[in-house]
Short mmCIF file of C-alpha atoms and ligand atoms in Angstrom, two decimals:
data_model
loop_
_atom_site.label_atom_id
_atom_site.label_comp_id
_atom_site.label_asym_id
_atom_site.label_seq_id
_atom_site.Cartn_x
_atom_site.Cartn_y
_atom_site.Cartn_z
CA UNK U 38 -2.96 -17.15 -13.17
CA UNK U 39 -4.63 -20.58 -12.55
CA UNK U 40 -8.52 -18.70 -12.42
CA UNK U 41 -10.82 -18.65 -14.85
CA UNK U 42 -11.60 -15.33 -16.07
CA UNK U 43 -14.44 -13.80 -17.84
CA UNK U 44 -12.90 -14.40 -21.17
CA UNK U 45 -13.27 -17.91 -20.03
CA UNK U 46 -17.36 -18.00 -20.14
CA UNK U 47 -19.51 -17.21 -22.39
CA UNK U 48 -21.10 -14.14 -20.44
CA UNK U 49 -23.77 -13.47 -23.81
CA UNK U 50 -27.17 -13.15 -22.44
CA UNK U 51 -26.60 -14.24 -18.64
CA UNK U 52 -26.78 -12.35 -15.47
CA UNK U 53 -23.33 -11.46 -14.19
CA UNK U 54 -23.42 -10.62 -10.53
CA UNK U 55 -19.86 -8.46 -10.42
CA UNK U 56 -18.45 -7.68 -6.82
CA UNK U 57 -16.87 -4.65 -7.60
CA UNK U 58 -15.00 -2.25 -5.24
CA UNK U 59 -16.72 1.17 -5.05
CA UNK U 60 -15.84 2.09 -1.63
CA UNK U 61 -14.73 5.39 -3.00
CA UNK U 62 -13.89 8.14 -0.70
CA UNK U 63 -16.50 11.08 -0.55
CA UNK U 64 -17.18 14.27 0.76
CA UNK U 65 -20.65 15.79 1.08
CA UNK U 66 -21.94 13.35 -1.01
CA UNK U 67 -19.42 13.98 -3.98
CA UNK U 68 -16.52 11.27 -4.80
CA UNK U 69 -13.57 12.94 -4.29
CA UNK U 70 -10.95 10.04 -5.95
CA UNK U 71 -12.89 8.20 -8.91
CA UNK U 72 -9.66 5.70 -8.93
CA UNK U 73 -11.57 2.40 -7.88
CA UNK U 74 -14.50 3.31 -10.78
CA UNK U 75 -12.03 3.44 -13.11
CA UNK U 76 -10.87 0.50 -12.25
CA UNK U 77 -13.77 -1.55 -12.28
CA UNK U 78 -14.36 0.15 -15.80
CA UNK U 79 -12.88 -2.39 -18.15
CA UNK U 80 -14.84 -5.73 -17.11
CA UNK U 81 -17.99 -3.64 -16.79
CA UNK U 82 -17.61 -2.55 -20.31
CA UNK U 83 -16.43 -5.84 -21.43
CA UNK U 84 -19.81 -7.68 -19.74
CA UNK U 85 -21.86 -4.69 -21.63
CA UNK U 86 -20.45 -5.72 -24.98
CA UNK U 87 -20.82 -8.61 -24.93
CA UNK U 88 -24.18 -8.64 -24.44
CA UNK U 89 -24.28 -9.69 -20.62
CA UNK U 90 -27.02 -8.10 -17.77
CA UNK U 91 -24.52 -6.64 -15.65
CA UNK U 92 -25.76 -6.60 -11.69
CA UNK U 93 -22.86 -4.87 -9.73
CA UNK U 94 -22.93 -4.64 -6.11
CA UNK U 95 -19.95 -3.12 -3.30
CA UNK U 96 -19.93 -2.44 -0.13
CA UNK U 97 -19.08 1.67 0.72
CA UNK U 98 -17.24 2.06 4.10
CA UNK U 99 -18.30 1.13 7.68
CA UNK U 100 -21.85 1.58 8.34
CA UNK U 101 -22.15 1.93 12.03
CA UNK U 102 -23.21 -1.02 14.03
CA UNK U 103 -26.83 -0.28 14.99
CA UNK U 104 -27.23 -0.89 11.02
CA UNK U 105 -25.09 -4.11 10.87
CA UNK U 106 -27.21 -5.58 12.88
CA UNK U 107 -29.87 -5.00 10.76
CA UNK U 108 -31.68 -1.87 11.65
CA UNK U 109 -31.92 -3.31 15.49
CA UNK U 110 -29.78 -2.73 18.61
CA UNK U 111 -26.37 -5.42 18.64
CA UNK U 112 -25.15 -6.78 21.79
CA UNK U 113 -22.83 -3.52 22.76
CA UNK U 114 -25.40 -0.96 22.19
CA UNK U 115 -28.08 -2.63 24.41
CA UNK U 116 -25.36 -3.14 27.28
CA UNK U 117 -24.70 0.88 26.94
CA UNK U 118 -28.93 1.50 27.06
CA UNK U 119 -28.70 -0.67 29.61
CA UNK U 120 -25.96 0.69 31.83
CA UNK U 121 -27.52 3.94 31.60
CA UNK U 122 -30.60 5.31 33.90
CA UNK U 123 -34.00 4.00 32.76
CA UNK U 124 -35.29 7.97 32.45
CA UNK U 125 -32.05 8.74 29.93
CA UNK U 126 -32.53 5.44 27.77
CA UNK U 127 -35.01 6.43 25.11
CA UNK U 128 -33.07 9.50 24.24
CA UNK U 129 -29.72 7.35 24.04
CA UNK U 130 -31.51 4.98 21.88
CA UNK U 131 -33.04 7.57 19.52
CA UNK U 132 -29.75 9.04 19.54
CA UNK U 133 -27.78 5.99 18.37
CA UNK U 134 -30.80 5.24 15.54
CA UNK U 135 -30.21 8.93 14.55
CA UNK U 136 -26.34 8.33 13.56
CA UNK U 137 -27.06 4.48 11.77
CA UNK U 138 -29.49 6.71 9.54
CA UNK U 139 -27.55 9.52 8.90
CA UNK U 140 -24.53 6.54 8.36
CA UNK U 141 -27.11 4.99 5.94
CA UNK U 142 -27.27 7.85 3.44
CA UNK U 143 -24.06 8.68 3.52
CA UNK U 144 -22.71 5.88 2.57
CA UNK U 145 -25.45 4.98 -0.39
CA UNK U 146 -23.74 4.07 -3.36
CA UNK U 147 -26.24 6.25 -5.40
CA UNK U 148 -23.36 8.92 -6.13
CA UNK U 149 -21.45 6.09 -7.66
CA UNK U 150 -24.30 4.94 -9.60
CA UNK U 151 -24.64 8.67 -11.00
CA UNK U 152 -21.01 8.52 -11.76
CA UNK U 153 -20.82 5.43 -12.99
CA UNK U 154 -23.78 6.40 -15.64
CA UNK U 155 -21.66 9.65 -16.81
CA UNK U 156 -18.60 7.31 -17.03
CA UNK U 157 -20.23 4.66 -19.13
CA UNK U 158 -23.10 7.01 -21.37
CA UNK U 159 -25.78 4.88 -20.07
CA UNK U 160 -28.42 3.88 -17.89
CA UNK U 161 -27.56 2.60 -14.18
CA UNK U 162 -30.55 1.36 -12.70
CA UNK U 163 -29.73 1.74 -9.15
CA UNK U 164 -30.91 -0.63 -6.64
CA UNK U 165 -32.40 1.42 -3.61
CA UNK U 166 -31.68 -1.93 -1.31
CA UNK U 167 -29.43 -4.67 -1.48
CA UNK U 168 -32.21 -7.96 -1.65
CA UNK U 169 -35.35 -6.17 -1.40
CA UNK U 170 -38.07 -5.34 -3.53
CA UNK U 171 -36.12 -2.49 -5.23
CA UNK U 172 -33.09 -5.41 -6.18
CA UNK U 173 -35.79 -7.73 -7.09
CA UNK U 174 -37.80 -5.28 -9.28
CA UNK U 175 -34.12 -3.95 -11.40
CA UNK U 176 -32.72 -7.78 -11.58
CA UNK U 177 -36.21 -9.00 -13.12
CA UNK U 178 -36.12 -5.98 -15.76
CA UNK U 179 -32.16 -6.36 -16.71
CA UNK U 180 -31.90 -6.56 -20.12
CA UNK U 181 -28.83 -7.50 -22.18
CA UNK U 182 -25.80 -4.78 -22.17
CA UNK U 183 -27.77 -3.19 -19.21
CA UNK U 184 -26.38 -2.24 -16.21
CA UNK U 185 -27.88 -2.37 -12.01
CA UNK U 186 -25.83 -1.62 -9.10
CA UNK U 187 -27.29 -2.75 -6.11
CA UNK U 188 -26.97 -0.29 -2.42
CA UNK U 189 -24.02 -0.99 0.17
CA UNK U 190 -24.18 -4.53 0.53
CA UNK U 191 -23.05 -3.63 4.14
CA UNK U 192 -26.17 -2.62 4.92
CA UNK U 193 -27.39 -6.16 5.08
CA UNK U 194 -26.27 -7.28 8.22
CA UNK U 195 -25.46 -10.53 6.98
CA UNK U 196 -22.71 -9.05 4.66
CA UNK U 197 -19.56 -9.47 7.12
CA UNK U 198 -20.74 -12.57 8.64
CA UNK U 199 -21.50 -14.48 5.59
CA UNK U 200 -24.90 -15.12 6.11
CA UNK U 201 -25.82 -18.36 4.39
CA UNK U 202 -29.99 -16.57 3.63
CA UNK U 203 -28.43 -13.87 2.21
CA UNK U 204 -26.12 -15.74 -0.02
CA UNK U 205 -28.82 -18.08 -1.13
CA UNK U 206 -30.66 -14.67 -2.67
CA UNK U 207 -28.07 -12.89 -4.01
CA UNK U 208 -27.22 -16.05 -5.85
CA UNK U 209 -30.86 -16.59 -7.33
CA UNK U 210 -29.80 -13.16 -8.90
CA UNK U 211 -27.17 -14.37 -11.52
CA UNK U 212 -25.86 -17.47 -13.33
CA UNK U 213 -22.44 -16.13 -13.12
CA UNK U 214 -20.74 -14.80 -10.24
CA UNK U 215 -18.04 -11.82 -10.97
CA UNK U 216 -15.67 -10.93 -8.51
CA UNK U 217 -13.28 -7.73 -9.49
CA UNK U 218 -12.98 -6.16 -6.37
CA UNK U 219 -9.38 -6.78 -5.68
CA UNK U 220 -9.34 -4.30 -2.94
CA UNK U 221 -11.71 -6.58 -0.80
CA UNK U 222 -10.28 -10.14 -1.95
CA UNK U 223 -8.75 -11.02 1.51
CA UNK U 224 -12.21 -10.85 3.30
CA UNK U 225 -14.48 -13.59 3.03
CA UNK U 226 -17.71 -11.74 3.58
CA UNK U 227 -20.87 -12.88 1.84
CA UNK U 228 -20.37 -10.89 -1.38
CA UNK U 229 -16.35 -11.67 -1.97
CA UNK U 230 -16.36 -15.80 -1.49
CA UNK U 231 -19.13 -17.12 0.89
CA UNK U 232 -21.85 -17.11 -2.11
CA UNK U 233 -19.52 -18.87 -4.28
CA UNK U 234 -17.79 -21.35 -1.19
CA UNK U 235 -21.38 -22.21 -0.16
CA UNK U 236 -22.33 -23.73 -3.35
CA UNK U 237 -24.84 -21.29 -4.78
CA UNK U 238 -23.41 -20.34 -7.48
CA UNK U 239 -21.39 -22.96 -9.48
CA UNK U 240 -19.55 -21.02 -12.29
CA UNK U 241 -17.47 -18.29 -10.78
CA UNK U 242 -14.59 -16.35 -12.44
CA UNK U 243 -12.65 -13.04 -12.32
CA UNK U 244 -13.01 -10.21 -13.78
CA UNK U 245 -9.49 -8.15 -15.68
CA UNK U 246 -8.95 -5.73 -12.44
CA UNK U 247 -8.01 -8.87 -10.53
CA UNK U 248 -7.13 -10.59 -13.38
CA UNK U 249 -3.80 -7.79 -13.58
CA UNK U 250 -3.56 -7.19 -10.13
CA UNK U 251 -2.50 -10.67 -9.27
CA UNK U 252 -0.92 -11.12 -12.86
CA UNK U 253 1.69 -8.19 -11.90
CA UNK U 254 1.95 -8.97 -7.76
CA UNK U 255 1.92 -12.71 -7.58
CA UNK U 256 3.83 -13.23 -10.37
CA UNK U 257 6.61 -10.93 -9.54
CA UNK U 258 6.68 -12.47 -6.01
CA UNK U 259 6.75 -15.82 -7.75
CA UNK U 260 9.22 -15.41 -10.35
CA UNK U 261 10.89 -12.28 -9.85
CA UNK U 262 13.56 -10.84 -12.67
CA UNK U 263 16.37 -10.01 -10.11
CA UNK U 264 18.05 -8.53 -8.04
CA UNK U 265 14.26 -8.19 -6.69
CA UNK U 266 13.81 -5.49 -3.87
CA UNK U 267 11.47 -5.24 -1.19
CA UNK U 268 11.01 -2.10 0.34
CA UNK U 269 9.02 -1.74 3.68
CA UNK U 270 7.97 1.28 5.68
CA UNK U 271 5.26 2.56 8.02
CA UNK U 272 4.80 3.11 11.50
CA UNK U 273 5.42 -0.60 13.43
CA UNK U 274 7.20 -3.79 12.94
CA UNK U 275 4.29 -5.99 14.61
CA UNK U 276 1.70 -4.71 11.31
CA UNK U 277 3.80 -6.62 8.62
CA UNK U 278 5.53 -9.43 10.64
CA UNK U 279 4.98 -12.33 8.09
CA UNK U 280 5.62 -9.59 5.43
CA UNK U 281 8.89 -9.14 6.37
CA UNK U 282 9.76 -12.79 7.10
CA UNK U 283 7.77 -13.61 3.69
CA UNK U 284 9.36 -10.99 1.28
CA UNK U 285 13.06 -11.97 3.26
CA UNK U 286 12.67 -15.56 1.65
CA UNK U 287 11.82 -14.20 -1.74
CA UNK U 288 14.23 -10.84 -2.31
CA UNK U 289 17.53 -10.49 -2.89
CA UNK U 290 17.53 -6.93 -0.78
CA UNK U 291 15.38 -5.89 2.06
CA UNK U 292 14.90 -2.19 2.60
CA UNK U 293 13.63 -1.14 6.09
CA UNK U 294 12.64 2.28 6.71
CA UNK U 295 9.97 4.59 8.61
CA UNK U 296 9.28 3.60 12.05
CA UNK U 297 9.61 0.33 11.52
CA UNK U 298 13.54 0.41 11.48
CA UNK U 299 13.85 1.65 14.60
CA UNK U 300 12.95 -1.81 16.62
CA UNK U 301 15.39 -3.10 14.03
CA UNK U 302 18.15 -0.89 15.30
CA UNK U 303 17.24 -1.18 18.91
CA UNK U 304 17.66 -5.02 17.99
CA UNK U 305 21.03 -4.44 16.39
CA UNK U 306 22.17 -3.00 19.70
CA UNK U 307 21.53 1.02 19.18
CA UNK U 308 20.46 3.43 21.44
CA UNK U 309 17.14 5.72 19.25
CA UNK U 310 16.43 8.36 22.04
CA UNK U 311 12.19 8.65 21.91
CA UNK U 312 11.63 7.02 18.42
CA UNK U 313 8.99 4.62 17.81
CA UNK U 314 10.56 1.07 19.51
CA UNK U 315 7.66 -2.21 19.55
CA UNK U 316 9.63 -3.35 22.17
CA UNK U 317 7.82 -6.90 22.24
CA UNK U 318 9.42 -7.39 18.82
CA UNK U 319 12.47 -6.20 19.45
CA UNK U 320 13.36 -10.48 19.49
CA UNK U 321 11.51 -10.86 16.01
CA UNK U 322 13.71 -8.71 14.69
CA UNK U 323 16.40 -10.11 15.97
CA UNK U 324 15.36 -13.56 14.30
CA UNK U 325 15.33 -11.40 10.82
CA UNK U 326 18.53 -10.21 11.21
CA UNK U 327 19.36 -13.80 11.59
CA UNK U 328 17.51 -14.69 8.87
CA UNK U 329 18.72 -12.54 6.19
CA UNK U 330 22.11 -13.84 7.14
CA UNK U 331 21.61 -16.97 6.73
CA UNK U 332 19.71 -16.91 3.97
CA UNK U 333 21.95 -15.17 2.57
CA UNK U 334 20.15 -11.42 2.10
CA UNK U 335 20.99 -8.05 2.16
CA UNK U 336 18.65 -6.01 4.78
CA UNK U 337 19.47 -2.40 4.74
CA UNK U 338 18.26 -0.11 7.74
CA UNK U 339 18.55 3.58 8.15
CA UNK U 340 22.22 4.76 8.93
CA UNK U 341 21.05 8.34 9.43
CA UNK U 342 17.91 9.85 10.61
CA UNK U 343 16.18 12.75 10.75
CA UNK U 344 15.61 13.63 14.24
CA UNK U 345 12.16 15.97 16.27
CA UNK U 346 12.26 16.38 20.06
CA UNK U 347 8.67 15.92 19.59
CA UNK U 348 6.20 14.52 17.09
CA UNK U 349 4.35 17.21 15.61
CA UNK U 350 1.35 18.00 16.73
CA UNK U 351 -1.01 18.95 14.37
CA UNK U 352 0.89 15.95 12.25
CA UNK U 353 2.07 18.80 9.47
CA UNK U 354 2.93 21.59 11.70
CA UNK U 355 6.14 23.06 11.39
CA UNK U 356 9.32 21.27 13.38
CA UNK U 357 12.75 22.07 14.17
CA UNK U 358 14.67 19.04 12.56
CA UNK U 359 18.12 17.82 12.97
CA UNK U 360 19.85 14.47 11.39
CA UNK U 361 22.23 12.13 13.63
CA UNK U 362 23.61 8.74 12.40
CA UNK U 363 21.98 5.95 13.94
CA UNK U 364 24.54 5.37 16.25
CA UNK U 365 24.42 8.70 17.61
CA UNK U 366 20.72 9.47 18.48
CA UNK U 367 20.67 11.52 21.36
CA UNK U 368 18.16 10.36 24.68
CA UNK U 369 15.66 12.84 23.70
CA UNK U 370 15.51 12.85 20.12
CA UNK U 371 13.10 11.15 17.87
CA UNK U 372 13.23 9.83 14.32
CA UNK U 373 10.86 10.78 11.94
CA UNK U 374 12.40 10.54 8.45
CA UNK U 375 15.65 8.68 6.96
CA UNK U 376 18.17 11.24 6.53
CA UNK U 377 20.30 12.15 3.31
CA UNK U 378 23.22 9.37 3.76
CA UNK U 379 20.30 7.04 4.24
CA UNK U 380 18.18 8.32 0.74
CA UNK U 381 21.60 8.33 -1.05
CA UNK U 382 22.23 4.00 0.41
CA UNK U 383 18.60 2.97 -0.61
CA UNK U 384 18.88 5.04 -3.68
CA UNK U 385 21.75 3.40 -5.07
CA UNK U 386 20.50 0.12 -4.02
CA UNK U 387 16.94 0.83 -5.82
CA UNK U 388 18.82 1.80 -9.21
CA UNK U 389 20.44 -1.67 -9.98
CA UNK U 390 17.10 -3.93 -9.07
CA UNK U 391 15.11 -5.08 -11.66
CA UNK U 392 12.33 -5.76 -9.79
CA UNK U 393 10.94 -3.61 -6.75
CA UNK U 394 8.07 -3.86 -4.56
CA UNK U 395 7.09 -0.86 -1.71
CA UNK U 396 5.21 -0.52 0.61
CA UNK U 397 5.18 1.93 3.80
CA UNK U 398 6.46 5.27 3.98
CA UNK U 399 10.43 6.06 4.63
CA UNK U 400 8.78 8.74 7.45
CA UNK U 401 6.56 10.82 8.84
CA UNK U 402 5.55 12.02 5.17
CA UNK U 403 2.08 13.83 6.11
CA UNK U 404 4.78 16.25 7.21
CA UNK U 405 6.38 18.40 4.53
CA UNK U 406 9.56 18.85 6.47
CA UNK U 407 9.65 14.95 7.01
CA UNK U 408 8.69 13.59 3.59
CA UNK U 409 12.19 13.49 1.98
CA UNK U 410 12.65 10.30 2.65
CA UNK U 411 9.71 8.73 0.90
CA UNK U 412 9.76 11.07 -2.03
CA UNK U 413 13.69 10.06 -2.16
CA UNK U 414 11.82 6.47 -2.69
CA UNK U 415 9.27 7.35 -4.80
CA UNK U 416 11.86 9.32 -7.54
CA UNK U 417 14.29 6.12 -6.99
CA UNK U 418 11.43 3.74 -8.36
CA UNK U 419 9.88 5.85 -10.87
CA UNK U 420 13.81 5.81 -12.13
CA UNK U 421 14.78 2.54 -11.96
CA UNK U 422 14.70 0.63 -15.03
CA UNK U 423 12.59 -2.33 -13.44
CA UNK U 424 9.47 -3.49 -12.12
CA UNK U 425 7.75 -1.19 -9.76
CA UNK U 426 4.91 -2.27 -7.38
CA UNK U 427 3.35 -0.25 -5.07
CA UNK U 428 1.42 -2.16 -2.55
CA UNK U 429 -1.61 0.77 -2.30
CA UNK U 430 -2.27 2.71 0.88
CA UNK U 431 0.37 5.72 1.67
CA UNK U 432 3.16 4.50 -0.39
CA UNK U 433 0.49 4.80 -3.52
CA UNK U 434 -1.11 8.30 -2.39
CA UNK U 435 2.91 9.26 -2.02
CA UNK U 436 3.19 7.96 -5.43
CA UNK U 437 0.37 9.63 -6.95
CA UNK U 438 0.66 13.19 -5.14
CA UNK U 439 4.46 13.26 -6.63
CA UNK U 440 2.61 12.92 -10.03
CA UNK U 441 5.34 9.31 -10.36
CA UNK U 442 1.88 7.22 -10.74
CA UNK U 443 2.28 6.77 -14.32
CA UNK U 444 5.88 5.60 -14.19
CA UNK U 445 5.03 2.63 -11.68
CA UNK U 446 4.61 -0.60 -13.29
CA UNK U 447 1.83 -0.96 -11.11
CA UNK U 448 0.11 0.73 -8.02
CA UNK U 449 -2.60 -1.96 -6.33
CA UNK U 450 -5.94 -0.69 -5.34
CA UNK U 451 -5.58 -2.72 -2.82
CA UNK U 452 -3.07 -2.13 -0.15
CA UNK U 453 -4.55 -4.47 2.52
CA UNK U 454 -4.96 -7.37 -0.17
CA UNK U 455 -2.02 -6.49 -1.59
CA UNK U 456 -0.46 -7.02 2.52
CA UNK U 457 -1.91 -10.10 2.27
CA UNK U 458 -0.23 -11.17 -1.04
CA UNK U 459 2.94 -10.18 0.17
CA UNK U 460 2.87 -11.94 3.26
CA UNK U 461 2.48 -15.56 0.70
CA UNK U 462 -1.35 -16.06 2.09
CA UNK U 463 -4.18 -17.12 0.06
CA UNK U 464 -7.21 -14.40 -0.93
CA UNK U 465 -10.11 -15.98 -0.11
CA UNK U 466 -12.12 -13.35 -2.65
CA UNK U 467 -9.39 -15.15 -5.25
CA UNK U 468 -9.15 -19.34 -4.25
CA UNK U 469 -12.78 -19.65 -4.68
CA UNK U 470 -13.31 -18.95 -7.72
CA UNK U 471 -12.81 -21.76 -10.62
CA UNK U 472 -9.60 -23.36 -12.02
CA UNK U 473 -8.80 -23.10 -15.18
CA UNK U 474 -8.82 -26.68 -16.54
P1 AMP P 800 1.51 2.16 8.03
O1 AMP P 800 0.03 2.40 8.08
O2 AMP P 800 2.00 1.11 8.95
O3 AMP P 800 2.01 1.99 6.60
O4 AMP P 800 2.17 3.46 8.59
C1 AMP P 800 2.03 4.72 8.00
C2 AMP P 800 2.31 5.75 9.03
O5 AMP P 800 3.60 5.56 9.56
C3 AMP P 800 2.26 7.15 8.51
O6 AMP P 800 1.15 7.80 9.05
C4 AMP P 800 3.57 7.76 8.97
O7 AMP P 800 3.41 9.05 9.53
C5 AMP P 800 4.03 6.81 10.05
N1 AMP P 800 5.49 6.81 10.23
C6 AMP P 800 6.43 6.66 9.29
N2 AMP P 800 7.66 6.78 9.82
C7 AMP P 800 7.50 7.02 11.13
C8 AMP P 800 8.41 7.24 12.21
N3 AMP P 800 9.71 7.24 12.03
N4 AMP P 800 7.88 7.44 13.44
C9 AMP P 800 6.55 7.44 13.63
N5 AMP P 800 5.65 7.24 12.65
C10 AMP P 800 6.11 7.04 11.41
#
């Protein structure tokens, strides 16, 4: 890793503004999944040792647009006022102000600062606003080893559109800017690179949640110990197109399965009944198929599949299931899982790597009936003697559920990031901070 971390500074007595990720899921105001405070856990801990004032901020969900925009009406909610009769406006209006506010407290970060508080044994001074006179009053009276967490920095409308004002004050908060929120390192909102790419704040670093998450997933891209396997999944092909060309130039195997395969096979020449077919890709995949030949790579695709005559509606209700080879998928059949030949093929190919990254499920896995597949993955992985990344998202909560999370190498917290990494871009959240000399 060529970025300087917090190790890197001396962090003793200055104010470390730390964008963390605590967009935690919750339910009636409790956190249901405390994964993304844990993580955050060791640099906090390491700033309060060493003596730093710790100011953490996050952003928690989507608040709804009427707040975005800064407690005012945006462009599409005054053309809906507007396109309505004048005598049903002001009860539209009240209406829409009545959801931003109910928005607005449930997705305060206050629960989090509670939590975070248990989690630590001390004081979190929590922020009621994000640059107001609440974040003003806690950032003047941080002492050293003392912890503030400002509110949803998404309530400031100038959050997602980088907002140059709002920058300028959040900087005049800290000497040294933190950034540990992996999970939102491929946006370049205000909080994850515009207040360092703007200038404002000059000495900029990561904090250890980063620090491993690219350590494990960059470097294991970069210099993989092989044979390195890639294993994709999910629902389509046109998601994860530079993925898949990406990951084809740096495995040795590629392993396509869940919905995905199916535009594969219709690109190999089969017939796949109703299953899910992006026919606009249908060429791309073609061009893969091309490419792994040329390059010289192995890309596997189902050769059996687990078959519906409808998708199941609600998504886990029970279905009558029945498992054709590839080449044999009747007109009105669908497939919604790999079938056994298929688990047995990636299986076996999944024991010898040394080095395996997955992301996607194998199949309709919210289904019990059609979840073999991607817990035939998951048990392959948590086997194989190698390097095992799971990309977050469903492949992780597959992970988790099937209690394999602690024989991964590594499951990201950030699945879109992660995406991102996998696909060879650049996280903006990541380039700007500063080089290591
Ligand atoms: P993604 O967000 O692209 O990773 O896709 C995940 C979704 O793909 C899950 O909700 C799965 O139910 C869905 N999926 C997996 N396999 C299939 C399939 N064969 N047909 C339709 N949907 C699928």
């Amino acid at each position: 890793m060529n970025k300087k971390s917090i190790k890197d500074v001396n962090v003793k007595g200055k104010k470390c503004l730390v964008r963390v990720d605590f967009n935690v899921p919750m339910k009636d105001g409790v956190i249901t999944d405390e994964t993304r405070i844990n993580g955050a856990l060791p640099t906090i801990k390491y700033l309060i040792n060493e003596g730093a004032k710790v100011i953490l901020c996050s952003h928690m969900g989507k608040p709804h647009n009427v707040l975005t925009e800064g407690w005012g009406l945006n462009k599409k909610e005054k053309a809906k006022l507007e396109a309505l009769p004048e005598n049903e406006r002001e009860s539209a209006k009240a209406e829409m102000m009545a959801k931003a506010a109910k928005d607005k407290t449930k997705l305060s970060l206050k629960p989090v600062a509670d939590k975070l508080a248990e989690k630590l044994g001390q004081k979190v001074t929590f922020a009621t606003d994000v640059v107001g006179a609440s974040a003003d009053e806690a950032v003047k009276n941080v002492k050293d080893g003392e912890v503030v967490l400002l509110e949803n920095t998404r309530f400031e409308a100038g959050e997602e559109k980088r907002d140059e004002n709002l920058c300028k004050k959040l900087a005049s908060y800290c000497d040294i800017y933190v950034n540990d929120a992996f999970g939102t390192a491929h946006r370049s909102h205000a909080t994850t690179a515009a207040i360092v790419e703007y200038g404002f704040v000059k000495t900029a670093v990561c904090g250890f949640l980063i620090e491993k998450e690219l350590s494990v997933m960059a470097d294991s891209l970069e210099h993989p110990i092989r044979p390195f396997v890639a294993v994709l999944g999910g629902a389509k092909v046109s998601d994860k197109l530079n993925v898949i060309s990406n990951l084809l130039e740096k495995c040795d195997t590629l392993i396509v399965g869940g919905g995905m395969a199916y535009t594969f096979l219709k690109a190999k020449g089969y017939e796949v009944g109703q299953s899910l077919v992006d026919n606009e890709k249908i060429d791309y995949c073609k061009e893969m198929i091309d490419k792994a030949e040329k390059l010289n790579k192995k890309l596997l695709l189902p050769i059996d599949a687990v078959c519906t005559k409808s998708f199941p509606d609600p998504i886990d209700a029970p279905v009558e299931i029945k498992t054709f080879g590839v080449d044999n998928i009747p007109a009105d059949e669908m497939g919604l899982d790999i079938g056994e030949k298929t688990r047995e093929l990636f299986a076996d190919t999944l024991k010898n790597a040394k080095t395996i990254i997955w992301n996607g499920p194998m199949g309709v896995f919210e289904n019990p009936i059609l979840a073999k597949g991607t817990i035939a993955v998951a048990k392959a992985l948590a086997d194989a003697d190698a390097t095992t990344i799971i990309g977050g998202g469903d492949s992780a909560a597959a992970v988790t559920q099937l209690g394999f999370a602690d024989k991964m190498t590594h499951i990201s917290t950030g699945g879109g990031a992660s995406l991102e990494l996998f696909e060879g871009k650049k996280l903006p959240g990541i380039e700007c901070l500063n080089d290591k000399n």
